[in-house]
Amino acid sequence: MGLFDLLKQKREQKQLERLQKQLEIQQEKERLALHRQYLKEVRNPRNNYQKNVRKIETKWSVMNNMKDFGGQRGKEFEKLCIQNIDDLRKYVEIEVKYKKELPTKAPAFKRLAMLYEKWKEYEKAASVCRMYLQLGMRPEKMDSRMVRMIKKAGRTPTEEELKIIDKL
């Protein structure tokens, strides 16, 4: 191999290294653009969800201490939980889309199921538990709560409910 060949090989090596560096820079730019898009999409649903989680826990504590689950206070709490569940669904959709970690807890489901149980609306309570489990959230005893609500409703679990329970 002559001097000319060595110089040519060294030039090609440097050109290859430059191209590789350009590719790495381009990939990093794309990754950052994707992350910015994720942050833009997730901001409102995540913030709304997190803000209302705190409200739900505070309001539940007040209702529980007062033993007042009915009337206007109960209806407003039900609406807050339903809104929080809707925000969570939007939040989870975005997290799945961008392959991010899902939230590990969703107290709105638990509290709404507990509220319906206090109201003796066991079918609604079982439905809330089923929705929670179908979202793929960690069971947090929602599977046993669902079974208990089904029993209180005076029926046996449906095929769909049994599949959900067996899948856990």
Coordinates of C-alpha atoms in Angstrom, one line a residue:
M1 CA 0.0 0.0 0.0
G2 CA 1.5 3.3 -1.1
L3 CA 1.5 6.7 0.5
F4 CA -1.3 7.8 -1.8
D5 CA -3.5 4.9 -0.7
L6 CA -2.8 5.7 3.0
L7 CA -3.8 9.3 2.5
K8 CA -6.9 8.3 0.6
Q9 CA -7.9 5.8 3.3
K10 CA -7.3 8.4 6.1
R11 CA -9.5 11.0 4.2
E12 CA -12.2 8.4 3.8
Q13 CA -12.0 7.6 7.5
K14 CA -12.3 11.2 8.4
Q15 CA -15.3 11.7 6.1
L16 CA -17.0 8.6 7.6
E17 CA -16.4 10.0 11.1
R18 CA -17.9 13.4 10.0
L19 CA -20.9 11.7 8.6
Q20 CA -21.3 9.6 11.7
K21 CA -21.2 12.7 13.9
Q22 CA -23.7 14.4 11.7
L23 CA -26.0 11.4 12.0
E24 CA -25.7 11.5 15.7
I25 CA -26.5 15.2 15.9
Q26 CA -29.5 14.7 13.6
Q27 CA -30.8 11.8 15.8
E28 CA -30.3 13.9 18.9
K29 CA -32.3 16.8 17.3
E30 CA -35.1 14.4 16.4
R31 CA -35.1 13.0 19.9
L32 CA -35.3 16.5 21.4
A33 CA -38.1 17.5 19.0
L34 CA -40.1 14.4 19.9
H35 CA -39.6 15.1 23.6
R36 CA -40.7 18.8 23.1
Q37 CA -43.8 17.5 21.3
Y38 CA -44.5 15.1 24.2
L39 CA -44.1 17.8 26.8
K40 CA -46.5 20.1 24.8
E41 CA -49.1 17.3 24.6
V42 CA -48.9 16.0 28.1
R43 CA -48.7 19.3 30.0
N44 CA -52.4 20.1 30.4
P45 CA -53.8 16.6 31.0
R46 CA -51.0 15.8 33.5
N47 CA -51.3 19.1 35.3
N48 CA -55.1 18.9 35.5
Y49 CA -54.9 15.3 36.7
Q50 CA -52.3 16.0 39.4
K51 CA -54.1 19.1 40.6
N52 CA -57.4 17.3 41.0
V53 CA -55.8 14.3 42.7
R54 CA -54.9 16.5 45.6
K55 CA -58.5 18.0 45.6
I56 CA -60.0 14.5 45.6
E57 CA -58.0 13.3 48.6
T58 CA -58.7 16.5 50.5
K59 CA -62.5 16.5 49.7
W60 CA -62.8 12.8 50.5
S61 CA -61.1 13.4 53.9
V62 CA -63.6 16.1 54.7
M63 CA -66.6 14.1 53.6
N64 CA -65.4 11.0 55.5
N65 CA -64.8 13.0 58.7
M66 CA -68.2 14.6 58.4
K67 CA -69.9 11.3 57.4
D68 CA -71.6 13.4 54.7
F69 CA -71.5 11.6 51.3
G70 CA -74.8 12.7 49.9
G71 CA -76.4 15.9 48.7
Q72 CA -74.6 18.6 46.8
R73 CA -71.2 17.8 48.3
G74 CA -71.4 14.2 47.1
K75 CA -72.6 15.2 43.6
E76 CA -69.7 17.7 43.3
F77 CA -67.3 15.0 44.4
E78 CA -68.7 12.6 41.9
K79 CA -68.2 15.2 39.1
L80 CA -64.6 15.9 40.3
C81 CA -63.7 12.2 40.2
I82 CA -65.3 11.7 36.7
Q83 CA -63.3 14.7 35.4
N84 CA -60.1 13.4 37.0
I85 CA -60.7 10.0 35.4
D86 CA -61.2 11.7 32.0
D87 CA -57.9 13.7 32.5
L88 CA -56.2 10.5 33.5
R89 CA -57.3 8.7 30.3
K90 CA -56.0 11.6 28.2
Y91 CA -52.8 11.5 30.2
V92 CA -52.4 7.7 29.8
E93 CA -53.1 7.9 26.1
I94 CA -50.2 10.3 25.6
E95 CA -47.9 8.3 27.9
V96 CA -48.6 5.2 25.9
K97 CA -48.1 7.0 22.6
Y98 CA -44.6 8.2 23.6
K99 CA -43.8 5.0 25.4
K100 CA -43.5 6.6 28.8
E101 CA -44.2 5.3 32.3
L102 CA -47.8 5.1 33.2
P103 CA -49.0 6.7 36.5
T104 CA -49.0 4.1 39.2
K105 CA -52.0 5.4 41.1
A106 CA -55.4 6.8 40.3
P107 CA -57.3 7.6 43.5
A108 CA -60.3 9.0 41.7
F109 CA -61.3 5.5 40.8
K110 CA -61.0 4.2 44.3
R111 CA -62.8 7.2 45.8
L112 CA -65.5 7.2 43.3
A113 CA -66.1 3.4 43.9
M114 CA -66.1 4.1 47.6
L115 CA -68.7 6.9 47.1
Y116 CA -70.9 4.7 45.0
E117 CA -70.6 2.0 47.7
K118 CA -71.7 4.6 50.4
W119 CA -74.7 5.5 48.1
K120 CA -75.4 1.7 47.8
E121 CA -75.0 1.9 44.0
Y122 CA -73.0 -1.3 43.8
E123 CA -73.2 -1.7 40.0
K124 CA -71.7 1.7 39.5
A125 CA -69.0 0.9 42.0
A126 CA -68.2 -2.4 40.2
S127 CA -68.1 -0.5 36.9
V128 CA -65.6 2.0 38.2
C129 CA -63.4 -0.8 39.4
R130 CA -63.7 -2.6 36.0
M131 CA -62.7 0.6 34.2
Y132 CA -59.7 1.0 36.4
L133 CA -58.5 -2.5 35.8
Q134 CA -59.1 -2.2 32.0
L135 CA -56.8 0.8 31.9
G136 CA -54.0 -1.5 32.9
M137 CA -53.3 0.2 36.2
R138 CA -51.9 -1.7 39.2
P139 CA -54.7 -3.6 40.9
E140 CA -54.4 -1.8 44.3
K141 CA -57.0 -4.2 45.6
M142 CA -59.5 -2.9 43.0
D143 CA -60.0 -6.5 41.8
S144 CA -61.2 -7.6 45.2
R145 CA -63.2 -4.4 45.5
M146 CA -64.9 -5.2 42.2
V147 CA -65.8 -8.7 43.3
R148 CA -67.1 -7.3 46.6
M149 CA -69.3 -4.8 44.8
I150 CA -70.6 -7.5 42.4
K151 CA -71.5 -9.6 45.4
K152 CA -73.3 -6.6 47.1
A153 CA -75.2 -6.0 43.8
G154 CA -76.5 -9.6 44.2
R155 CA -75.1 -11.1 41.0
T156 CA -72.2 -13.2 39.8
P157 CA -69.3 -11.7 37.7
T158 CA -69.8 -11.6 33.9
E159 CA -67.4 -13.4 31.6
E160 CA -65.6 -10.0 30.9
E161 CA -65.2 -9.4 34.6
L162 CA -63.8 -12.9 35.1
K163 CA -61.3 -12.4 32.3
I164 CA -60.1 -9.1 33.9
I165 CA -59.7 -10.8 37.3
D166 CA -58.0 -13.9 35.9
K167 CA -55.6 -11.7 33.9
L168 CA -54.2 -10.0 37.0

